[in-house]
Coordinates of C-alpha atoms and ligand atoms in Angstrom, one line a residue:
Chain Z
X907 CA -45.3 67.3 126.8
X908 CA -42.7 64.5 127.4
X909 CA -43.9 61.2 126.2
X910 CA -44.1 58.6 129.1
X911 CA -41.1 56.0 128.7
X912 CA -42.2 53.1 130.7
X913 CA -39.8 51.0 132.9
X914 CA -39.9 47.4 131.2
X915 CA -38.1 44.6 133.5
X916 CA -37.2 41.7 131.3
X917 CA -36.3 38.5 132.9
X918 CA -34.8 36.8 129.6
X919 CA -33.5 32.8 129.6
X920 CA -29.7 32.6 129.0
X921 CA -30.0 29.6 126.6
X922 CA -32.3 32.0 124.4
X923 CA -34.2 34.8 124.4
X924 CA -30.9 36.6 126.1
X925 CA -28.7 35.1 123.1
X926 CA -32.2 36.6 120.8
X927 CA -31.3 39.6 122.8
X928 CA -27.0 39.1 122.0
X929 CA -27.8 38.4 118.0
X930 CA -30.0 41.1 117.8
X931 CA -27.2 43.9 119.3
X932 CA -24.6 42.5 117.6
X933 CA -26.6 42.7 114.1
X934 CA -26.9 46.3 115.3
X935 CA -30.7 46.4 115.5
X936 CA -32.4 49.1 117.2
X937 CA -34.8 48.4 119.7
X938 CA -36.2 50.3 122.7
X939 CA -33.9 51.2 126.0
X940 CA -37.0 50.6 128.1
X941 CA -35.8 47.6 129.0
X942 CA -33.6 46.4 132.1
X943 CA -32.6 42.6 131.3
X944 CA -31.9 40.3 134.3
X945 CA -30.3 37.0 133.1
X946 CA -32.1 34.2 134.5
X947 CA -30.9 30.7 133.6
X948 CA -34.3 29.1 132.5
X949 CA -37.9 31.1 132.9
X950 CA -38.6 28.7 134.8
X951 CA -36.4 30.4 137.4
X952 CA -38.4 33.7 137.4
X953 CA -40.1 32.9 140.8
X954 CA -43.6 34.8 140.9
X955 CA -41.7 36.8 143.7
X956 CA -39.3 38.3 141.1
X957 CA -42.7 39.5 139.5
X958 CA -43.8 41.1 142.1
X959 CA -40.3 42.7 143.2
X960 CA -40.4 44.3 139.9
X961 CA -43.4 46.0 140.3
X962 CA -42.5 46.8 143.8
X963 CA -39.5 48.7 142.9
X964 CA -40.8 50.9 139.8
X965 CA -41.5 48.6 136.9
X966 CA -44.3 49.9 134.9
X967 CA -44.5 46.2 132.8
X968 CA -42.5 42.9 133.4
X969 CA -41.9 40.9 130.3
X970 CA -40.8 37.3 130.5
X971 CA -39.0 35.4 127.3
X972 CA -37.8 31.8 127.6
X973 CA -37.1 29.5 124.8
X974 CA -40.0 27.4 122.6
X975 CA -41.9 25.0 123.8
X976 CA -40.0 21.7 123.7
X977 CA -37.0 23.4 123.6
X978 CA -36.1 24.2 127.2
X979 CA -33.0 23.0 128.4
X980 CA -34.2 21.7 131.6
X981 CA -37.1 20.2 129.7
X982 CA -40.2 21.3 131.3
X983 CA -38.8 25.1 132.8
X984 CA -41.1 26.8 130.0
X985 CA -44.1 25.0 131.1
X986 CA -43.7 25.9 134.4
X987 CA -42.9 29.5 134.1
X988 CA -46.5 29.3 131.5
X989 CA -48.4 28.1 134.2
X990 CA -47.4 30.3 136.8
X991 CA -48.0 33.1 134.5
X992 CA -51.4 32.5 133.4
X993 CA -52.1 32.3 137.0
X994 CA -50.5 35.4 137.9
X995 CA -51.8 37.9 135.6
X996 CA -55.1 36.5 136.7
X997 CA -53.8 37.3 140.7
X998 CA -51.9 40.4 139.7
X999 CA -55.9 42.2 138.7
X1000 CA -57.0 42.1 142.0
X1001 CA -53.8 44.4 142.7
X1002 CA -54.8 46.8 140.5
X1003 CA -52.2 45.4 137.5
X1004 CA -53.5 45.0 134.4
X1005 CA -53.0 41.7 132.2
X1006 CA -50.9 43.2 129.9
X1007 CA -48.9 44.8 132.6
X1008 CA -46.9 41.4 132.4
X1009 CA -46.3 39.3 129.2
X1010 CA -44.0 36.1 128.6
X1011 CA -43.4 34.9 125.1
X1012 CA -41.0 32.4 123.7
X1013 CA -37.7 33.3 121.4
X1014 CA -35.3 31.4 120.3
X1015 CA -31.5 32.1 119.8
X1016 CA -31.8 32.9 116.0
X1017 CA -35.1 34.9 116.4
X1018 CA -33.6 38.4 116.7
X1019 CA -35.9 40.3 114.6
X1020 CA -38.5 38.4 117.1
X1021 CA -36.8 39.7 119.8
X1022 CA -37.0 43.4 118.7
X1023 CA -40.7 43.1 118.1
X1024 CA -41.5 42.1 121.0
X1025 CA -39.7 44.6 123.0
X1026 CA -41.3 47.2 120.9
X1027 CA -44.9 45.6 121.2
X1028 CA -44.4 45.9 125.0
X1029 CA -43.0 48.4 125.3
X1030 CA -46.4 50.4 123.3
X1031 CA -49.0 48.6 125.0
X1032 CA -47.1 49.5 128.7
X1033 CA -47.0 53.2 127.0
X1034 CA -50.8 53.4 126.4
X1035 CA -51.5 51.7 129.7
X1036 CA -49.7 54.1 131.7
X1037 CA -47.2 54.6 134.5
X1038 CA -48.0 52.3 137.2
X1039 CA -48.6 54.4 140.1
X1040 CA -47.2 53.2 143.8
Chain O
X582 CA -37.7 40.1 197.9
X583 CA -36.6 41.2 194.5
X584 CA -39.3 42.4 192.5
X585 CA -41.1 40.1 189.9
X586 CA -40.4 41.1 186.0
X587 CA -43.0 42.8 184.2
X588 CA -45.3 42.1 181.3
X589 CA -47.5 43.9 179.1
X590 CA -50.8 42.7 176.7
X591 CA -52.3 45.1 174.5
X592 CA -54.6 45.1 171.4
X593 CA -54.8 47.0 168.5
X594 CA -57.1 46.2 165.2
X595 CA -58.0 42.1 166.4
X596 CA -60.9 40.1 166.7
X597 CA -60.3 39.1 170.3
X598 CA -59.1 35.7 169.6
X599 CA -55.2 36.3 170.0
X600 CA -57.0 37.7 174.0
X601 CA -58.9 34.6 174.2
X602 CA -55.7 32.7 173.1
X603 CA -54.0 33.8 176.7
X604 CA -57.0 32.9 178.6
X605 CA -57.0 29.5 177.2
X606 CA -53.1 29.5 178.9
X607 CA -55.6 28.0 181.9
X608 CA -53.6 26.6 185.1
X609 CA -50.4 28.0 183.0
X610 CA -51.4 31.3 183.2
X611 CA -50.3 30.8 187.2
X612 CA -47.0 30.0 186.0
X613 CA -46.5 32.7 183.8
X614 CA -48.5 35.3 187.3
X615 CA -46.2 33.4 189.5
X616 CA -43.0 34.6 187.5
X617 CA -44.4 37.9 186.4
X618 CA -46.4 41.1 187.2
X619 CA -49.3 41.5 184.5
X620 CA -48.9 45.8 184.7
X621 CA -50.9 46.5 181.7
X622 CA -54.0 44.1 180.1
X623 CA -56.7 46.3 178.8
X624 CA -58.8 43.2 178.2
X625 CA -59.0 41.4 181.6
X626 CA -57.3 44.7 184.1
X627 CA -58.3 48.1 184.9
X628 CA -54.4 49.8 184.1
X629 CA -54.7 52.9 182.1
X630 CA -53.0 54.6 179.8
X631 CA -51.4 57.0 182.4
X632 CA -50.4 53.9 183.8
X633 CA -48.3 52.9 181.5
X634 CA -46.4 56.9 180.7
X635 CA -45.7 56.9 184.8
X636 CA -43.5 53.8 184.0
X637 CA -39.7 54.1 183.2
X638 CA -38.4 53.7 179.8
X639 CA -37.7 49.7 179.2
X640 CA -39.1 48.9 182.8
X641 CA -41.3 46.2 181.2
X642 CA -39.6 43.5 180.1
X643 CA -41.9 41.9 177.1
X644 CA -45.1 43.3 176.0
X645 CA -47.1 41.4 173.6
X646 CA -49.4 43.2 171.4
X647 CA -51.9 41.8 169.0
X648 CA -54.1 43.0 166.0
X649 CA -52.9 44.7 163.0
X650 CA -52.6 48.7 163.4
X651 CA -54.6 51.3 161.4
X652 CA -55.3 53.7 163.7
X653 CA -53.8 56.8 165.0
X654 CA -54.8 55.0 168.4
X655 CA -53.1 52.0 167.9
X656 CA -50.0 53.4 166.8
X657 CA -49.7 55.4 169.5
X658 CA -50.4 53.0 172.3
X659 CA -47.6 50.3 170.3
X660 CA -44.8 53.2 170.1
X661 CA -45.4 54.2 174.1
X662 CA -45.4 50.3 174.6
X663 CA -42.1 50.3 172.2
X664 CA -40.2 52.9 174.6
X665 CA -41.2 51.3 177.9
X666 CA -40.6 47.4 176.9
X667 CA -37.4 45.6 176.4
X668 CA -38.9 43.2 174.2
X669 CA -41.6 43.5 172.3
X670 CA -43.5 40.6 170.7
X671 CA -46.0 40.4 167.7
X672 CA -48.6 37.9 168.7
X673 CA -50.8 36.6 166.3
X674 CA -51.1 36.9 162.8
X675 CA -52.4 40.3 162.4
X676 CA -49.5 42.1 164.1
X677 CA -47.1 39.4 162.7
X678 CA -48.1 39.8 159.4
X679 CA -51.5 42.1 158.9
X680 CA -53.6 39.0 159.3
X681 CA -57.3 39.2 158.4
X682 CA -57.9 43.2 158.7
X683 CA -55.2 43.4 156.3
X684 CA -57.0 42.4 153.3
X685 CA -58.8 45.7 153.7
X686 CA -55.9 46.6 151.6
X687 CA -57.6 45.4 148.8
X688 CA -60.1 48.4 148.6
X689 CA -59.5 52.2 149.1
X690 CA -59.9 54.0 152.9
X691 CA -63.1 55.4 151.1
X692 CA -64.6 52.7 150.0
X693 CA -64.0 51.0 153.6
X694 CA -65.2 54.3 155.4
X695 CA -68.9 53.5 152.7
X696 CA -69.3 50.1 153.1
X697 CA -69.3 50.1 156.7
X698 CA -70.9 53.5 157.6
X699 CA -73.4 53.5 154.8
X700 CA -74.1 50.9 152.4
X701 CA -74.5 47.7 154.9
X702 CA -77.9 46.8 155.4
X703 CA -77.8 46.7 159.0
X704 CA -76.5 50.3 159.0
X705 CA -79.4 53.3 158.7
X706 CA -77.1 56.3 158.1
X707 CA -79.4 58.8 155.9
X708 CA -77.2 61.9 156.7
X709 CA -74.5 60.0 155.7
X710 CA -72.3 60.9 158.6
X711 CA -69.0 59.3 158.3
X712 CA -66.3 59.1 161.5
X713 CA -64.2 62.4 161.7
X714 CA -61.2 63.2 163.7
X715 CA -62.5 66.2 164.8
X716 CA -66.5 67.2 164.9
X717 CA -69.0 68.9 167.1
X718 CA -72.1 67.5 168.2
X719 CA -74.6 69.5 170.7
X720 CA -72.2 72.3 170.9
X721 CA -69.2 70.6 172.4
X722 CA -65.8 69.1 170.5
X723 CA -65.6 65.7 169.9
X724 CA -62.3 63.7 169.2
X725 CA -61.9 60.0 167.5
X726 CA -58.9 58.4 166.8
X727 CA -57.7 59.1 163.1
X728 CA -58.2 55.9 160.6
X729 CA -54.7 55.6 157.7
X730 CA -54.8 55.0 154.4
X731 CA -53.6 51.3 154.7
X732 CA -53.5 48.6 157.6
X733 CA -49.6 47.5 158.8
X734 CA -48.4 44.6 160.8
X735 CA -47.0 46.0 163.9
X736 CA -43.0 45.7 162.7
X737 CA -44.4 48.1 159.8
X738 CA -44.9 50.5 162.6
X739 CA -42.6 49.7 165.4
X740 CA -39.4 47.8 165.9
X741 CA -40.7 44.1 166.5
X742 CA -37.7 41.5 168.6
X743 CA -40.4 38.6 168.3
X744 CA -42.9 36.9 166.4
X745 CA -45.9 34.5 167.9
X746 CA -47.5 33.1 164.6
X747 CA -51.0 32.1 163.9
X748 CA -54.7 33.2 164.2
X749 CA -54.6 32.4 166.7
X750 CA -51.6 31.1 167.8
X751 CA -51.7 28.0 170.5
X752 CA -51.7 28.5 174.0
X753 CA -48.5 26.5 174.5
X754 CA -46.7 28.7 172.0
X755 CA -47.7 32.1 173.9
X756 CA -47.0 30.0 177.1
X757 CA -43.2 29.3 175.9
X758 CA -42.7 32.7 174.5
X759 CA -43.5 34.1 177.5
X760 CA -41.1 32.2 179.6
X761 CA -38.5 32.2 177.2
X762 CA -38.5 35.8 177.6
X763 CA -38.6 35.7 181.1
X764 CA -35.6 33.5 181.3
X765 CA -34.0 35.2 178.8
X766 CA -33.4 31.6 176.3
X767 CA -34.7 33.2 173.0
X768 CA -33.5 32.5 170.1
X769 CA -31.5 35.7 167.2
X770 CA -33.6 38.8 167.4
X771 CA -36.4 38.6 164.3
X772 CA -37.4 35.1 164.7
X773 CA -40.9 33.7 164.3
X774 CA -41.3 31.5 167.6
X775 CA -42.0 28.6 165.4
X776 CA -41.3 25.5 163.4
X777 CA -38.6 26.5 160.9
X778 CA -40.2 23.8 158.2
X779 CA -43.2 24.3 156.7
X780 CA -46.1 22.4 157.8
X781 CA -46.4 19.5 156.0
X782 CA -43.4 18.3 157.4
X783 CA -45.4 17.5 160.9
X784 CA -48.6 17.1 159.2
X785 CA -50.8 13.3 159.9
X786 CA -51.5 13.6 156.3
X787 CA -48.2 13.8 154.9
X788 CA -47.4 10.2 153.4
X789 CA -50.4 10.8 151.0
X790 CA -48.9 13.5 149.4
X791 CA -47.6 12.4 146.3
X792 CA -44.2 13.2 144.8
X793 CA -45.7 14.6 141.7
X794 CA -49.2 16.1 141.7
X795 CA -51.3 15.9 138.3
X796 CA -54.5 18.4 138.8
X797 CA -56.3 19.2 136.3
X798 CA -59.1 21.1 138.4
X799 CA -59.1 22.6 141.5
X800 CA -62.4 21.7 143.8
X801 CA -63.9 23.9 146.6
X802 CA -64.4 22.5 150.0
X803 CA -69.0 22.5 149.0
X804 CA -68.6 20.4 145.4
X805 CA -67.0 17.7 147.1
X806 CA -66.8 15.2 150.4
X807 CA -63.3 14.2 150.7
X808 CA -61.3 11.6 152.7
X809 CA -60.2 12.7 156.0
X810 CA -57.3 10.8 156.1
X811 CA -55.4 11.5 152.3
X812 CA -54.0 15.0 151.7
X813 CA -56.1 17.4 150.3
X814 CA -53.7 18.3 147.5
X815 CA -54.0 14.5 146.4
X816 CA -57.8 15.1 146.1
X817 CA -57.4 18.3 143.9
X818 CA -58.5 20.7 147.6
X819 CA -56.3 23.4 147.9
X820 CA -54.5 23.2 150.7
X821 CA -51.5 25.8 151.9
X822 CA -49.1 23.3 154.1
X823 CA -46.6 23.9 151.8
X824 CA -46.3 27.4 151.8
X825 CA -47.0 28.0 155.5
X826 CA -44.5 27.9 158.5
X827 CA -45.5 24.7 161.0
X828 CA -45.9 25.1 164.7
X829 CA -50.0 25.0 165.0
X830 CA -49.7 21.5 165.5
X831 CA -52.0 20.9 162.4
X832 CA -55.1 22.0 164.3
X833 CA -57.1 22.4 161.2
X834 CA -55.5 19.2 159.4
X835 CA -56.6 17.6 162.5
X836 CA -60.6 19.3 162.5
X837 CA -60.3 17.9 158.7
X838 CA -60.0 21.5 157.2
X839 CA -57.0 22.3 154.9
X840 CA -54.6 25.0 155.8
X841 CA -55.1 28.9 155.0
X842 CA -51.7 29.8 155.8
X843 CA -52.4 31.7 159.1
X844 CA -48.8 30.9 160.5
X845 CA -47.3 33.2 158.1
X846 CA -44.0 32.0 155.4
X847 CA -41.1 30.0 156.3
X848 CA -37.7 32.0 156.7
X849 CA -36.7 31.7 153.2
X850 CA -39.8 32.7 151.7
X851 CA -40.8 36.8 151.7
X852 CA -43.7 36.4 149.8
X853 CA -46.4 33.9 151.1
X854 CA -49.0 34.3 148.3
X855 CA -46.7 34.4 145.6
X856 CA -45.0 31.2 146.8
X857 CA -48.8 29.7 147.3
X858 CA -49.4 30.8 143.8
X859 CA -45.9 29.4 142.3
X860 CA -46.5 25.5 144.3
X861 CA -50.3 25.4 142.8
X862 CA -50.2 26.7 139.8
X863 CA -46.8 23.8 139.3
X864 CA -49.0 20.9 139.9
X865 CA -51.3 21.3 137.3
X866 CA -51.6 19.6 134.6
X867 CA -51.9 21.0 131.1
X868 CA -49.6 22.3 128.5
X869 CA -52.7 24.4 126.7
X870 CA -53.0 27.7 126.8
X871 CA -56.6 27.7 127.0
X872 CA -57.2 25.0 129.3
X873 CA -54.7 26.4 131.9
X874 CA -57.0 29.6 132.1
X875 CA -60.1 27.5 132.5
X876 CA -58.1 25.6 135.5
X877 CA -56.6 29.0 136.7
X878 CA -60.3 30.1 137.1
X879 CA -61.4 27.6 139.2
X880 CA -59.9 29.6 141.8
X881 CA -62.2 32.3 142.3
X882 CA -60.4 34.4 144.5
X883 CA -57.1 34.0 144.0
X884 CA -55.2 37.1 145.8
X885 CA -58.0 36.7 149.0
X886 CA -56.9 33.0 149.0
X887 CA -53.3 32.8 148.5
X888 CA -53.2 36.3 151.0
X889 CA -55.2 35.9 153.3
X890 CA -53.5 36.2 156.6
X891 CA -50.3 38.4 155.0
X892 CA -51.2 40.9 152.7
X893 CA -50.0 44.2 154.2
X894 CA -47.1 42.7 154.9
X895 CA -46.7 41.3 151.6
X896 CA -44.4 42.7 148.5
X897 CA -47.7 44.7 147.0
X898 CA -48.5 45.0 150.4
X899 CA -52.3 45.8 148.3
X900 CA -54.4 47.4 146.1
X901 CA -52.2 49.6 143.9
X902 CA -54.4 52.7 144.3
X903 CA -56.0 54.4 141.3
Ligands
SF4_900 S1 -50.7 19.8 151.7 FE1 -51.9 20.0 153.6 S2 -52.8 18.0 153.9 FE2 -51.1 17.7 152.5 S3 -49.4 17.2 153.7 FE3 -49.3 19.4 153.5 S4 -50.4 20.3 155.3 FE4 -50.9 18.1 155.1
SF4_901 S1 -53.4 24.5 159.7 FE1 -52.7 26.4 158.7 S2 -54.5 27.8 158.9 FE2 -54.8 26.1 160.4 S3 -53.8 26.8 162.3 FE3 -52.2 25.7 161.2 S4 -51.2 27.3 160.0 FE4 -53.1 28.2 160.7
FES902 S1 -33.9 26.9 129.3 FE1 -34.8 28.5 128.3 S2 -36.8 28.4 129.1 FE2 -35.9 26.8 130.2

């Protein structure tokens, strides 16, 4: 049987996780090609409604990477995008999409190995959770 | 004498009010008689359906039809009333937006069908008979209207020229969508016959909200006695002015209730709860983990809240089934 390769939507910060993402290709490190990056340019940007979009159109998880706490350029754009989160994994239940359907996680420029875990992790738990059936 | 324009009313899965909304046109209702033929009104008229078939396609000029539609009924009755109307109006929030029936979408068509038919306590069903589309009882056919999977607003099922927000939504904004119509002075095709700003902009309350909110709980309406002149979001009450299009002339700001967002999202905003969800969850304050998830949980009911009046009309548009 075909193992289930889930649709992972990234929405990863351009002063971070996306150059995480950059350091990580150019050091040639393999990671999975579940994911689909959108460029945002803090997480703080990644309107709820993006979320849900995702979902909408066929994402199976929707993973959200910004830089450290304390380290945003816009100064407070992390803490934003945590709050909204922690509400929205609580909202997105009630739909029917599990927690870990939807993760967000800090990584810096340098952190490339970071970057590839985390992909992986996600990509995993999303496997063993499921397709996300519409 | 040239004949008078016509107008249709019709209902479809509503609680009566959007009705009791055109009643409370009082005197105005004269105007809207003296410029117009009423031809089909199933709650004040005797027209029937054959009524309506025996007219000629587009001979009405603006039928307004309420209530969100999940029945084979309904969607019938709003596609005949689609062919013979020029314009056709959503009033009300349910067929604006799904409205109330609309959270429905939150459960399976199963579990609606067992709630209501068997497990209430004020139903006695020991057979457990459940509504079919086709049945025999004492040897003759019996036919009910079929009941879908999910409830739509009415541009989910039809094509939809006008909006007329709110549950339900003021007399004086049926009143002017009505003559507009009739006069033909309405606005690009699509619009919401409302305020364009969100409601906070006309609201009595709105020089107490503050810049910046700091919450660090959010209170229910029966844990606290607030002050019925501040804004609610400056005493920690969730309120949903900011996320909800104006034009109800704060009625409920006014009866000292906050806002539930029955007047739908402003143009730029396709998501009501999510952008409900997104303004809250910014004015709190916390940086921990932990104590964000204790502040997130003192809303109960999120997705009911922050949904209430636009679920099926929303991105999820519900439950994902399974
Ligand atoms: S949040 Fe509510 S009470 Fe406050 S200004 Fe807006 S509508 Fe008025
Ligand atoms: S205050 Fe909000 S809920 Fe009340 S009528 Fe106006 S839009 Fe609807
Ligand atoms: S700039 Fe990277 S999270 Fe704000």
């Amino acid at each position: 049987m075909n193992r289930f390769e889930p649709i992972i939507v990234g929405f990863l910060c351009n002063w971070c996780a996306y150059e995480g993402a950059d350091a990580a290709g150019r050091a040639r490190k393999p990671y999975p090609v579940n994911l689909r990056v959108i460029r945002v340019l803090c997480s703080g940007r990644t309107d709820p409604q993006f979320v849900l979009e995702a979902f909408k159109e066929g994402a199976d998880g929707v993973l959200i990477l910004g830089c450290h706490p304390g380290e945003c350029h816009y100064k407070e754009g992390n803490f934003h995008t945590l709050k909204r989160y922690i509400m929205l994994r609580k909202m997105l239940m009630q739909f029917g999409i599990e927690e870990d359907r939807l993760r967000l996680d800090w990584i810096s420029a340098s952190e490339r190995d970071r970057f590839v875990e985390v992909v992986s992790e996600m990509v995993e738990r999303v496997r063993e959770l499921g397709p996300l059936v519409r | 004498m040239t004949e008078k324009p016509k107008i249709a009313l019709y209902w479809c899965s509503s609680c009566g009010g959007c009705e009791e909304s055109v009643v409370d046109l009082a005197e105005d209702i004269l105007t809207v008689s003296e410029m117009a033929d009423i031809v089909f009104w199933p709650v004040a008229l005797d027209f029937k359906y054959k009524d309506v078939e025996a007219l000629n396609d587009g001979e009405i000029a603006a039928t307004l039809i309420n209530g969100a539609v999940r029945m084979d009924e309904q969607e019938e009755m709003a596609k005949l009333l689609r062919r013979k109307s020029q314009l056709v109006m959503a009033h009300g929030a349910c067929a604006h937006l799904g409205g109330v029936p609309g959270l429905a979408n939150f459960f399976e068509r199963q579990d609606v069908l067992d709630r209501s038919y068997k497990e209430v306590p004020t139903v006695k069903n020991p057979e457990g008979t459940l509504p079919e589309v086709q049945s025999v009882a004492h040897g003759r056919e019996l036919e009910l209207s079929g009941f879908h999977d999910r409830v739509r607003a009415l541009d989910q099922v039809v094509d939809v020229d006008y909006y007329i927000p709110g549950c339900p939504p003021t007399p004086e904004l049926i009143r002017d969508a009505i003559i507009m119509a009739l006069e033909g002075r309405l606005p690009p095709k699509g619009s919401v016959l409302a305020e364009k700003k969100a409601l906070c902009d006309t609201c009595p309350r709105r020089d107490s909200r503050p810049e910046r909110l700091r919450i660090k709980e959010f209170k229910r309406l029966h844990q606290t006695e607030w002050d019925p002149e501040k804004c609610f979001l400056n005493q920690a009450l969730i309120c949903l002015g900011p996320a909800t299009r104006g034009g109800c002339m704060a009625r409920c700001i006014h009866a000292n209730m906050p806002c539930r967002g029955c007047f739908g999202p402003t143009d730029d905003v396709r998501d009501q709860g999510a952008k409900s969800l997104s303004f809250l969850a910014s004015m709190i304050d916390s940086k921990d983990e932990k104590e964000l998830e204790r502040i997130a949980d003192s809303i109960p009911d999120p997705a009911g809240l922050f949904y209430r009046y636009s679920l099926a009309s929303s991105l999820l548009k519900g439950k994902i089934p399974g």
